[in-house]
mmCIF file of C-alpha atoms in Angstrom:
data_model
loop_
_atom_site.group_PDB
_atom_site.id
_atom_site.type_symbol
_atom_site.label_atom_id
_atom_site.label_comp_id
_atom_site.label_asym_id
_atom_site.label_seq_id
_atom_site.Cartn_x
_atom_site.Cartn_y
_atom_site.Cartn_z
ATOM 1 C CA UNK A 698 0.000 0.000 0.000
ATOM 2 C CA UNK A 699 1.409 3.441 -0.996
ATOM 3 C CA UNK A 700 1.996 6.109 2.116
ATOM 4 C CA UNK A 701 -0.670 8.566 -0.557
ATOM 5 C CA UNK A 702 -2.912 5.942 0.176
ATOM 6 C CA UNK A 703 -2.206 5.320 3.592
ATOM 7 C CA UNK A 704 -2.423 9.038 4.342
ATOM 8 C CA UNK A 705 -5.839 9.212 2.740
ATOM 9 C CA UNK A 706 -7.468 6.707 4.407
ATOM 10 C CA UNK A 707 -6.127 8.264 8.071
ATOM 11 C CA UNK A 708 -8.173 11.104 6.407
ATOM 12 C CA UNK A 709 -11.181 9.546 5.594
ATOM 13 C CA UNK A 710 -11.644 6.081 7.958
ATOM 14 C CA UNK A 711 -15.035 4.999 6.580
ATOM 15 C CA UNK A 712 -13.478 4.961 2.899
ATOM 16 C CA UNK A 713 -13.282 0.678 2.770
ATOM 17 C CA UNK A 714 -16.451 -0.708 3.703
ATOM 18 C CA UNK A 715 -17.066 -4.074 2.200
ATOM 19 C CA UNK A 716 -20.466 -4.558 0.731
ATOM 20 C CA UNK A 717 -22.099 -7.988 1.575
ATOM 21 C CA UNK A 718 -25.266 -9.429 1.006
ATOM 22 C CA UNK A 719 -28.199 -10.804 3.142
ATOM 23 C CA UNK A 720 -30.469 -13.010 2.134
ATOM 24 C CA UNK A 721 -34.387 -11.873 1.261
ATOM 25 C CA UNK A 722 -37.056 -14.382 3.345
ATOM 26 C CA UNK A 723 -40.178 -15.285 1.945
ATOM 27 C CA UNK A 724 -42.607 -12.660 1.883
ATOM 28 C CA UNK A 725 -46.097 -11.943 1.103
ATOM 29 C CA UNK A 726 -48.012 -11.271 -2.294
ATOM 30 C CA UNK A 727 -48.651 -7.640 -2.469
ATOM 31 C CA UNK A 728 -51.880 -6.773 -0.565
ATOM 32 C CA UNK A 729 -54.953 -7.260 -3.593
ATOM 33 C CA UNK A 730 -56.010 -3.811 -2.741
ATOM 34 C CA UNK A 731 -52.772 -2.283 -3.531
ATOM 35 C CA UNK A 732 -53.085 -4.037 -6.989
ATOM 36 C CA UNK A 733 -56.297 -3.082 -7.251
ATOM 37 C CA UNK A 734 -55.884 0.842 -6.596
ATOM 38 C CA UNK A 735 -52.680 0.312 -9.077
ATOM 39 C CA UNK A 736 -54.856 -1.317 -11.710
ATOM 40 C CA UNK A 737 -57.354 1.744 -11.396
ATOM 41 C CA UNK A 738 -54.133 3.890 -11.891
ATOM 42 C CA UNK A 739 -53.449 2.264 -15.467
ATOM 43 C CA UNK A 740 -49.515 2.745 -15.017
ATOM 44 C CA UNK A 741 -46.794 4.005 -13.216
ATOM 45 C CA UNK A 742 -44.158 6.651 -15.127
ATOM 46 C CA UNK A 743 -40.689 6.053 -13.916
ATOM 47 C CA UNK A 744 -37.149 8.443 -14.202
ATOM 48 C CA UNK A 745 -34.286 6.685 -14.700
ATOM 49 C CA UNK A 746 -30.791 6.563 -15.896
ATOM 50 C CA UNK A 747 -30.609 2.529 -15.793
ATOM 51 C CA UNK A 748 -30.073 0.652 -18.438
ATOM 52 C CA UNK A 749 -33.038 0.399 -21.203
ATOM 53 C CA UNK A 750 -32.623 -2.960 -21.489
ATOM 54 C CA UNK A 751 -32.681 -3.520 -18.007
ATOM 55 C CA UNK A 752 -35.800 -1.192 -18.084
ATOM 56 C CA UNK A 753 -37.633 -3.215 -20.802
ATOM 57 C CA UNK A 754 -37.222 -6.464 -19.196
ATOM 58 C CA UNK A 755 -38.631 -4.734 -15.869
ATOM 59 C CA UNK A 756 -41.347 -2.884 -17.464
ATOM 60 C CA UNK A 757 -42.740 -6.103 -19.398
ATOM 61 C CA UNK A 758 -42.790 -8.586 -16.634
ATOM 62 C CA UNK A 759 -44.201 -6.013 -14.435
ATOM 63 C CA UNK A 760 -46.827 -5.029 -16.558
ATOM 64 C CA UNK A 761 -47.596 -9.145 -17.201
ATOM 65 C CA UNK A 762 -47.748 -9.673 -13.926
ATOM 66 C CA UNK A 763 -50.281 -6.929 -12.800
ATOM 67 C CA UNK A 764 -52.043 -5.604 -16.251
ATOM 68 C CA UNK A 765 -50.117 -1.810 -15.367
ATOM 69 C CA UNK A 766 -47.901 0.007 -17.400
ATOM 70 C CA UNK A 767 -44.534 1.332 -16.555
ATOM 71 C CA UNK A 768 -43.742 4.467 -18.856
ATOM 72 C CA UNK A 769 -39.947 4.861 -19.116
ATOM 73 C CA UNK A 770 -38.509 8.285 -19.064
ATOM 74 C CA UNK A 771 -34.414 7.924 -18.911
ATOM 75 C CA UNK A 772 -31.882 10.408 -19.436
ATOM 76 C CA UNK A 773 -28.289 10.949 -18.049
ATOM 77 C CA UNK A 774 -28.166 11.976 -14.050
ATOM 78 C CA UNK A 775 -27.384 15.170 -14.108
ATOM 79 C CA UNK A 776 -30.297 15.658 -16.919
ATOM 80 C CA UNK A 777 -32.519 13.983 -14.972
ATOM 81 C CA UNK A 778 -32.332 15.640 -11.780
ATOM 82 C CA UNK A 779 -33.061 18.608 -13.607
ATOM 83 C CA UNK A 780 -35.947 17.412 -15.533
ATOM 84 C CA UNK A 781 -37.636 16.513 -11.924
ATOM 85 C CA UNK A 782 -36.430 19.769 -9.846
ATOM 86 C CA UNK A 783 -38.047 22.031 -13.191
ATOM 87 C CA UNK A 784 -41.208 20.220 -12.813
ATOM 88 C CA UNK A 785 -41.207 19.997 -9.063
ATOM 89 C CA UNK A 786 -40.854 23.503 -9.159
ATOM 90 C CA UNK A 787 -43.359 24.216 -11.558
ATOM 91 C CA UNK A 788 -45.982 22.772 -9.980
ATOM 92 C CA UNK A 789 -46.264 19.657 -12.833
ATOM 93 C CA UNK A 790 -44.689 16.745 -11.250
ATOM 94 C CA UNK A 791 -44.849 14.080 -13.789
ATOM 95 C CA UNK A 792 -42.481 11.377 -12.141
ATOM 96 C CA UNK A 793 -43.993 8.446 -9.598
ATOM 97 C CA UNK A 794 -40.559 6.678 -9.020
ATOM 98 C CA UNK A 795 -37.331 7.758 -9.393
ATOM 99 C CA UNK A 796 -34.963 5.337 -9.997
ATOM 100 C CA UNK A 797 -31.371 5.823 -10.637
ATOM 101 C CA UNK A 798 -27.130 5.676 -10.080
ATOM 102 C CA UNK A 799 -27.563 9.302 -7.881
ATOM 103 C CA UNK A 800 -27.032 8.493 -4.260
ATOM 104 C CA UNK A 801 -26.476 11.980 -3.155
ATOM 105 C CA UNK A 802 -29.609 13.245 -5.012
ATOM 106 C CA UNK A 803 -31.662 10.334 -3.423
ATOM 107 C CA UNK A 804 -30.333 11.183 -0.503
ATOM 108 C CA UNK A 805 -30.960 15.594 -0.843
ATOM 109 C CA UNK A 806 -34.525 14.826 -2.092
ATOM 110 C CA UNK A 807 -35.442 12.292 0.768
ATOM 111 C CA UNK A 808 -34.264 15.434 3.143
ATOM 112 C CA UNK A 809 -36.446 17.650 1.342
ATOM 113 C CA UNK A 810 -39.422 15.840 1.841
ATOM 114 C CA UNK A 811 -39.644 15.660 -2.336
ATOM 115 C CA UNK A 812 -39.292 11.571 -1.802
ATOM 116 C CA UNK A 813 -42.228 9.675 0.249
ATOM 117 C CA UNK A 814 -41.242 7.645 2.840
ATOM 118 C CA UNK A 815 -41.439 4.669 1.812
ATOM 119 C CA UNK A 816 -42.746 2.148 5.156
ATOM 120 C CA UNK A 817 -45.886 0.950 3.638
ATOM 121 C CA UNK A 818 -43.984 -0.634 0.483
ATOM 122 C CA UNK A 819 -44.898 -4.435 0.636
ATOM 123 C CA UNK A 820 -41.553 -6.696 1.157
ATOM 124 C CA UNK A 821 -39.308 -3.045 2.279
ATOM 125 C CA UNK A 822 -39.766 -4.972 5.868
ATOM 126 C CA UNK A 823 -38.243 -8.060 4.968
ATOM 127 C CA UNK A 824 -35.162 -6.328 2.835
ATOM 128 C CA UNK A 825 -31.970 -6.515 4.766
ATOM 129 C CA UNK A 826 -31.453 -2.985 6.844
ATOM 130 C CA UNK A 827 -27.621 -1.393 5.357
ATOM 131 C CA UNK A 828 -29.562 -1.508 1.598
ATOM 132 C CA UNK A 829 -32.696 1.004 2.833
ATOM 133 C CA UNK A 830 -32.677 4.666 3.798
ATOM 134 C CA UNK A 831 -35.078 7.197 4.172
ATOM 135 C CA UNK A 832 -37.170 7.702 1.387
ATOM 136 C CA UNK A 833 -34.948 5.254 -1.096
ATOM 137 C CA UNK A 834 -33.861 1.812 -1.283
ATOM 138 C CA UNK A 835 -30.683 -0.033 -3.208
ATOM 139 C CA UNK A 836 -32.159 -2.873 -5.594
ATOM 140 C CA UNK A 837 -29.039 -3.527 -7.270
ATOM 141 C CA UNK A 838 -24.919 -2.884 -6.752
ATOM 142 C CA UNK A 839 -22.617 -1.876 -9.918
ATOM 143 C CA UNK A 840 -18.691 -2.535 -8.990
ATOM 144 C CA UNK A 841 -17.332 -0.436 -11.381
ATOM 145 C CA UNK A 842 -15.254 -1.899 -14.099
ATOM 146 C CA UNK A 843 -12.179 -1.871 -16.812
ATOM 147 C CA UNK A 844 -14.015 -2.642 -20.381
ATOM 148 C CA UNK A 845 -12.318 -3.535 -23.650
ATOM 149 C CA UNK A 846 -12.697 -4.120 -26.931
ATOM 150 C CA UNK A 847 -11.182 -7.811 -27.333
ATOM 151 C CA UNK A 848 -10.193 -8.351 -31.059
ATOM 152 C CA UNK A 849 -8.445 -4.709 -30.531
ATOM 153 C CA UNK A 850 -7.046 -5.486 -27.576
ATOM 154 C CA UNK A 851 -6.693 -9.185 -26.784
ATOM 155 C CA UNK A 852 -4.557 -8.913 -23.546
ATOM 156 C CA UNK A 853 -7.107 -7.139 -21.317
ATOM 157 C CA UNK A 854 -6.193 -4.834 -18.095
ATOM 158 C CA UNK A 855 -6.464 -6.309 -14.942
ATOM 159 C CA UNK A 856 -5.849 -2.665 -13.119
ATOM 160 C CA UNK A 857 -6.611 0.474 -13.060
ATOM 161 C CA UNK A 858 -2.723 1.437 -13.144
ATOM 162 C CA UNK A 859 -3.161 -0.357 -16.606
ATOM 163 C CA UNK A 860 -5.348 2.605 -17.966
ATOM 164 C CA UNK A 861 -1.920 4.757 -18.318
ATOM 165 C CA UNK A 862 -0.194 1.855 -20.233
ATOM 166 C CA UNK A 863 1.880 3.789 -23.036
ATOM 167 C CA UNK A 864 0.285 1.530 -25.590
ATOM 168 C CA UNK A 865 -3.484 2.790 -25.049
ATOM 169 C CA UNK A 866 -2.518 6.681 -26.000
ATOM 170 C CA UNK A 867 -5.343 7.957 -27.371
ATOM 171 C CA UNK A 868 -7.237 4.557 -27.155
ATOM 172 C CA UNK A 869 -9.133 4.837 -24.297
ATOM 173 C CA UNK A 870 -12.612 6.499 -23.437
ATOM 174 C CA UNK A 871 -13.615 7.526 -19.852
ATOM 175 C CA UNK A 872 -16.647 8.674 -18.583
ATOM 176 C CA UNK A 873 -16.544 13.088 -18.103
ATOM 177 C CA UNK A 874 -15.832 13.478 -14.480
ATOM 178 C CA UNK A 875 -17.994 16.868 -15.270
ATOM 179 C CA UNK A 876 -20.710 14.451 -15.549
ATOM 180 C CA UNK A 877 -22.399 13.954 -12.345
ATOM 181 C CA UNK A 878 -20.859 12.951 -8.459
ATOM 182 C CA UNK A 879 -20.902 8.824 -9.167
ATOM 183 C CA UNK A 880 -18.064 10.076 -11.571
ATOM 184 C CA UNK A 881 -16.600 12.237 -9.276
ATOM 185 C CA UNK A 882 -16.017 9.387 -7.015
ATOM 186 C CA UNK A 883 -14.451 7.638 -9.405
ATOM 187 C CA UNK A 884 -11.640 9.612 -10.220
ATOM 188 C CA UNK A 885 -11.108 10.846 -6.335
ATOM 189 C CA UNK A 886 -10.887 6.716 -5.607
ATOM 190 C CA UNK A 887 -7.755 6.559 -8.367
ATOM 191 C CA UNK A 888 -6.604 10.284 -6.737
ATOM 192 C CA UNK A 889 -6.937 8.462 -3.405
ATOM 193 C CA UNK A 890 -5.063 4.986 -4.388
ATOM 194 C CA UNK A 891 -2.006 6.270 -7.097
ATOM 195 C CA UNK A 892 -1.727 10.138 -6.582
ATOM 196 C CA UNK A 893 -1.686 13.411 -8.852
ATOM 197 C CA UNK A 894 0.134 12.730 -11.306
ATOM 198 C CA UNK A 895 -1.772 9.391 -12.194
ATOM 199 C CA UNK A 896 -4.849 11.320 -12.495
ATOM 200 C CA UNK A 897 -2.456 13.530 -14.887
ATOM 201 C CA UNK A 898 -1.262 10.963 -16.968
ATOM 202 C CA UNK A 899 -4.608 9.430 -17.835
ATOM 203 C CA UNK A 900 -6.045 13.128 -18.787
ATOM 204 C CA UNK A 901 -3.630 13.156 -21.618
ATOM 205 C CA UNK A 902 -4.054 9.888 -23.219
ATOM 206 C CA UNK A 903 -8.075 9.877 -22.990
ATOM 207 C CA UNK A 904 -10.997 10.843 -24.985
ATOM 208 C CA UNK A 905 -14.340 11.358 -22.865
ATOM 209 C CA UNK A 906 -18.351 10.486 -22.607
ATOM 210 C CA UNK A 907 -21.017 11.958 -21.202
ATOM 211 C CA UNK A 908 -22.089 8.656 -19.743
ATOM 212 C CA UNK A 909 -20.856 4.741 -19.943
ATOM 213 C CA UNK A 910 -23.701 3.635 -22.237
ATOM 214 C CA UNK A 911 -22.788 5.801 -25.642
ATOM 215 C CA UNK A 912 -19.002 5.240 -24.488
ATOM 216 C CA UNK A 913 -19.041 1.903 -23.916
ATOM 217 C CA UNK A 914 -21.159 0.928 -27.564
ATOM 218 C CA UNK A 915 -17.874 2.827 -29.074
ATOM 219 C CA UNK A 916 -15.436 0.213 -27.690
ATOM 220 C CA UNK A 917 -18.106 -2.106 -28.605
ATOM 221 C CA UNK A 918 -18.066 -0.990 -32.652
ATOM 222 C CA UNK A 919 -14.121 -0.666 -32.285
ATOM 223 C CA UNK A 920 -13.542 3.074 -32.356
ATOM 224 C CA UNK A 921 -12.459 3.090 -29.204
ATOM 225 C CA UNK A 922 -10.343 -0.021 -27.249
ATOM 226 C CA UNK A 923 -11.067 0.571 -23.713
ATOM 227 C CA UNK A 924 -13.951 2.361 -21.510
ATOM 228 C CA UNK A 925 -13.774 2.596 -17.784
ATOM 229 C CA UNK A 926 -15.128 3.270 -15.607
ATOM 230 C CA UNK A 927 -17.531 0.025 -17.158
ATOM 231 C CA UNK A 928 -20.964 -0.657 -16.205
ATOM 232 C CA UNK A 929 -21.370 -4.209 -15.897
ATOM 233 C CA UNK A 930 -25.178 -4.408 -16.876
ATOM 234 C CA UNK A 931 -24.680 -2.181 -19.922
ATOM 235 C CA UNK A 932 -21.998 -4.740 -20.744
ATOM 236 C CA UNK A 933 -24.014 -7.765 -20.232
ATOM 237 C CA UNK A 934 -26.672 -6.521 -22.691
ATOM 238 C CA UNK A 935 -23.969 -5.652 -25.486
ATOM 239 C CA UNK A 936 -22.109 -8.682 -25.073
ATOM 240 C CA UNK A 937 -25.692 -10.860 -25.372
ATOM 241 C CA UNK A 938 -25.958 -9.159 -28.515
ATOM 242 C CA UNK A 939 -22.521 -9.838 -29.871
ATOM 243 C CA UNK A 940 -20.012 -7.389 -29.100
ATOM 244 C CA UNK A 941 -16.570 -8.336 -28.817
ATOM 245 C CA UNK A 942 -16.159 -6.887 -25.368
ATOM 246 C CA UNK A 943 -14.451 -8.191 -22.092
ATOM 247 C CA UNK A 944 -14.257 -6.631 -18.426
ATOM 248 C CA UNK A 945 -12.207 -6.803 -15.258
ATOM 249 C CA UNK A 946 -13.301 -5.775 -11.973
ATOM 250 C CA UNK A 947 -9.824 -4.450 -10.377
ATOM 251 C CA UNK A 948 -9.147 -4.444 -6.839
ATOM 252 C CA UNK A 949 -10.421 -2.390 -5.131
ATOM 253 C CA UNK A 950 -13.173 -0.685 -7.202
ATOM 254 C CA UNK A 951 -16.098 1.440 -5.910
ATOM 255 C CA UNK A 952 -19.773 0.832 -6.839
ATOM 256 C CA UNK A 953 -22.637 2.942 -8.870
ATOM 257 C CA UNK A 954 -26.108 1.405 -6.906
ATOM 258 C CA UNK A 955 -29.219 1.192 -8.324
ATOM 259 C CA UNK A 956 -31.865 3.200 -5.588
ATOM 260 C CA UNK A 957 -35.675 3.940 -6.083
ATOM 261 C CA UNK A 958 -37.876 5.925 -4.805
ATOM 262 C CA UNK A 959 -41.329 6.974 -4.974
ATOM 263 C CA UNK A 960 -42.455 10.629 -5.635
ATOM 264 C CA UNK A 961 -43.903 12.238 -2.897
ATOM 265 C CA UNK A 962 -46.461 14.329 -5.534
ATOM 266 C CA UNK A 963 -46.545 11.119 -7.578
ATOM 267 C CA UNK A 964 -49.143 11.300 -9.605
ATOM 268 C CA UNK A 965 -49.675 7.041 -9.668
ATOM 269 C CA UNK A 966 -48.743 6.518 -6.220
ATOM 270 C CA UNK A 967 -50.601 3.403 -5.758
ATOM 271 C CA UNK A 968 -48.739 2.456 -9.114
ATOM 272 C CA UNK A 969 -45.152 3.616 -7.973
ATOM 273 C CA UNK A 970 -45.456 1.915 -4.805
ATOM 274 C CA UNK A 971 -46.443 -1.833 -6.623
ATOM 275 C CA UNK A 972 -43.349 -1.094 -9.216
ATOM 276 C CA UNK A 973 -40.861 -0.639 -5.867
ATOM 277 C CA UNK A 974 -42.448 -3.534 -4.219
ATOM 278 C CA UNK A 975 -42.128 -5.478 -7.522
ATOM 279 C CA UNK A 976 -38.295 -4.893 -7.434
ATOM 280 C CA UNK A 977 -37.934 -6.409 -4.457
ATOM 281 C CA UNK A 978 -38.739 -9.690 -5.573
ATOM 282 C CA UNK A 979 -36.345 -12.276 -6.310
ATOM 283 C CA UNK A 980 -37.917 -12.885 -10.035
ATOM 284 C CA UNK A 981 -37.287 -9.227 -10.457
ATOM 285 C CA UNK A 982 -34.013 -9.136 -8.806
ATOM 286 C CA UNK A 983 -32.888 -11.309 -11.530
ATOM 287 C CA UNK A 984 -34.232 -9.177 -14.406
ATOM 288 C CA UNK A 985 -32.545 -6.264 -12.792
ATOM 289 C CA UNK A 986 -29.398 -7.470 -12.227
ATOM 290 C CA UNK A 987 -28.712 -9.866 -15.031
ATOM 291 C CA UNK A 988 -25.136 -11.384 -14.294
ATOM 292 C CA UNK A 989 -24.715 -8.911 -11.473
ATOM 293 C CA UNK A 990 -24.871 -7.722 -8.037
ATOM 294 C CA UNK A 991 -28.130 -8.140 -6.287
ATOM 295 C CA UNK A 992 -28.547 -6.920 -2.648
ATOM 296 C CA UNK A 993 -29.840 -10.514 -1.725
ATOM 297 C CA UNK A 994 -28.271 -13.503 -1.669
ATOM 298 C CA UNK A 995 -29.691 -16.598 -3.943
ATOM 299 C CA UNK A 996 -30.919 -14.499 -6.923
ATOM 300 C CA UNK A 997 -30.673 -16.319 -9.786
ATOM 301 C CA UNK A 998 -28.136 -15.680 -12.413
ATOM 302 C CA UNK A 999 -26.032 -12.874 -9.954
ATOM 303 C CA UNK A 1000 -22.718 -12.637 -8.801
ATOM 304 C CA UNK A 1001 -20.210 -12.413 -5.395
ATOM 305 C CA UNK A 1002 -19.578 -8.971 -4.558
ATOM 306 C CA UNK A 1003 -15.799 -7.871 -5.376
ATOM 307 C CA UNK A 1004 -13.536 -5.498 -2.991
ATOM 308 C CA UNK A 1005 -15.743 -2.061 -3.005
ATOM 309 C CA UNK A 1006 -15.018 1.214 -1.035
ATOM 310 C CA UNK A 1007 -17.339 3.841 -0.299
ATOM 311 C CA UNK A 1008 -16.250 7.735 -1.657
ATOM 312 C CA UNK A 1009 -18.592 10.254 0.390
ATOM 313 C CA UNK A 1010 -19.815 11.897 -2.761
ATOM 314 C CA UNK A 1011 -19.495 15.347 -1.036
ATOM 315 C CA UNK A 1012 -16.175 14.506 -0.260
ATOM 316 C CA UNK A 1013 -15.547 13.544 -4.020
ATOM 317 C CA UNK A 1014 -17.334 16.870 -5.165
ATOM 318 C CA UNK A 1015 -14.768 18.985 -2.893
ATOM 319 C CA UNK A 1016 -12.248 17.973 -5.081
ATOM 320 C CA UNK A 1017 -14.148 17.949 -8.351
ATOM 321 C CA UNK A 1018 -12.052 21.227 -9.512
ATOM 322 C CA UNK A 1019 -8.947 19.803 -8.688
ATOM 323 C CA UNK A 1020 -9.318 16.834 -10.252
ATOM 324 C CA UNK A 1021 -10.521 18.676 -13.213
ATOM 325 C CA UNK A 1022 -7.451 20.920 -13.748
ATOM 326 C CA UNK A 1023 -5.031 17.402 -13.239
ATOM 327 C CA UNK A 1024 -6.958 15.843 -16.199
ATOM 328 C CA UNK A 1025 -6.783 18.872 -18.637
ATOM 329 C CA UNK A 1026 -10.346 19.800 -18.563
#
């Protein structure tokens, strides 16, 4: 371990927190009059910034399962949050869940009494206690990831010191730290573990994305070789498709979790609240987190949790301008 390292965790003691998994007992069918009142609804319109193919395999079983729609509004974080704060604002709130990668805004609209608690959510009781917070809950975990295109790069990267190998100049795509805090928290976790001039040498030999799914469909169509940070269910999808693409989940890594939450002006509330309760379900655990990281232990088709650490995002955001200037930006 690098003194850097060892004099940032002194700093920050809370920074390596492992993330485990508990498993879900059996719970109850949701109540029939919650269906009912959901049914009356006719559907449920959801923000996100997960996946759409994650999204479509949610929104279809849901809607076989209870006869409700999901409508599927997504857009990147930062354009999310402020699709919702205009509309909150303006008196037109058009969200009923909000479901996305955005800790700190879960967390900053569950303060602000924007979120609805969310107690009377069937099977919230019965989901293990370190993956629930006021007004939001975690349904799935994202380690973040190295991703490459294979053919162009058969060797692979095992680490994130790999990123500044000389051979990758100009090769690799990262996600714009200007982006959002999840990216933020990325880059202070590299500024945390290898120092300045890491975060220096990786500005100069990288290109940059808005987000990980447009990036990450680059390396897959070979005009670019890597991506990181990756996004392991945006890589699952491509891959199932085709793409040439492979991934590594370096040691240690941090992780992007997927939280929901229900509107507190929702205007389907009855709706919103079956969707949440719906996630919480081992059948749609699996949808959600197709070859991933589910909260709960025995979902089918998931995976063991690697080595994660927890950034405090307002800790990452206090450097955000720093960490700018290293990279060139």
């Amino acid at each position: 371990m690098s003194s850097a390292l060892r004099h940032s965790m002194k700093a920050i003691p809370a920074i390596a927190i492992a993330m485990t998994v508990a498993v879900l007992p059996a719970r109850a069918q949701a109540p029939e009059a919650l269906v009912e009142a959901a049914k009356a609804e006719g559907s449920a319109t959801v923000y996100t910034n997960i996946d759409p193919g994650i999204m479509q395999s949610l929104s279809e079983a849901f809607e076989e399962k209870y006869g409700v729609r999901i409508e599927v509004q997504r857009q990147g974080s930062s354009a999310l949050a402020q699709r919702f704060m205009a509309e909150d604002q303006s008196g037109n709130s058009l969200a009923d869940v909000y479901y996305s990668t955005d800790r700190g805004f879960h967390e900053d609209r569950a303060a602000d009494g924007k979120f609805a608690a969310l107690d009377e959510v069937p099977g919230l009781a019965e989901w293990p206690e370190k993956a629930k917070q006021k007004g939001m809950v975690t349904v799935g975990y994202n380690p973040y990831s190295i991703v490459w295109n294979k053919t162009l790069f058969p060797e692979g990267l095992k680490s994130w010191e790999d990123l500044v190998n000389p051979k990758l100049a100009g090769k690799i795509m990262l996600t714009d730290p200007r982006s959002g805090v999840t990216s933020n928290q990325f880059y202070k976790m590299l500024r945390d573990l290898y120092g300045d001039e890491f975060l220096q040498k990786l500005g100069k030999m990288a290109t940059y994305s808005q987000s990980a799914v447009p990036g990450i469909q680059q390396v897959a169509g070979g005009a670019q070789t890597v991506y990181a940070p990756g996004i392991h269910q945006v890589i699952v999808g491509l891959v199932k498709n085709g793409a040439p693409l492979d991934e590594s989940f370096p040691s240690p890594t941090i992780s992007s979790d997927n939280m929901i939450s229900l509107v507190a002006k929702a205007p389907h509330p009855n709706a919103g609240k079956l969707f949440i309760s719906f996630l919480l379900t081992p059948e749609a655990q699996s949808l959600n987190n197709p070859d991933g990281f589910s909260p709960i232990e025995g979902v089918p088709n998931t995976r063991k949790m690697p080595d994660v650490r927890v950034i405090d995002p307002r800790a990452a955001k206090a450097e955000s301008d720093a960490m700018y200037r290293l990279m060139g930006l």
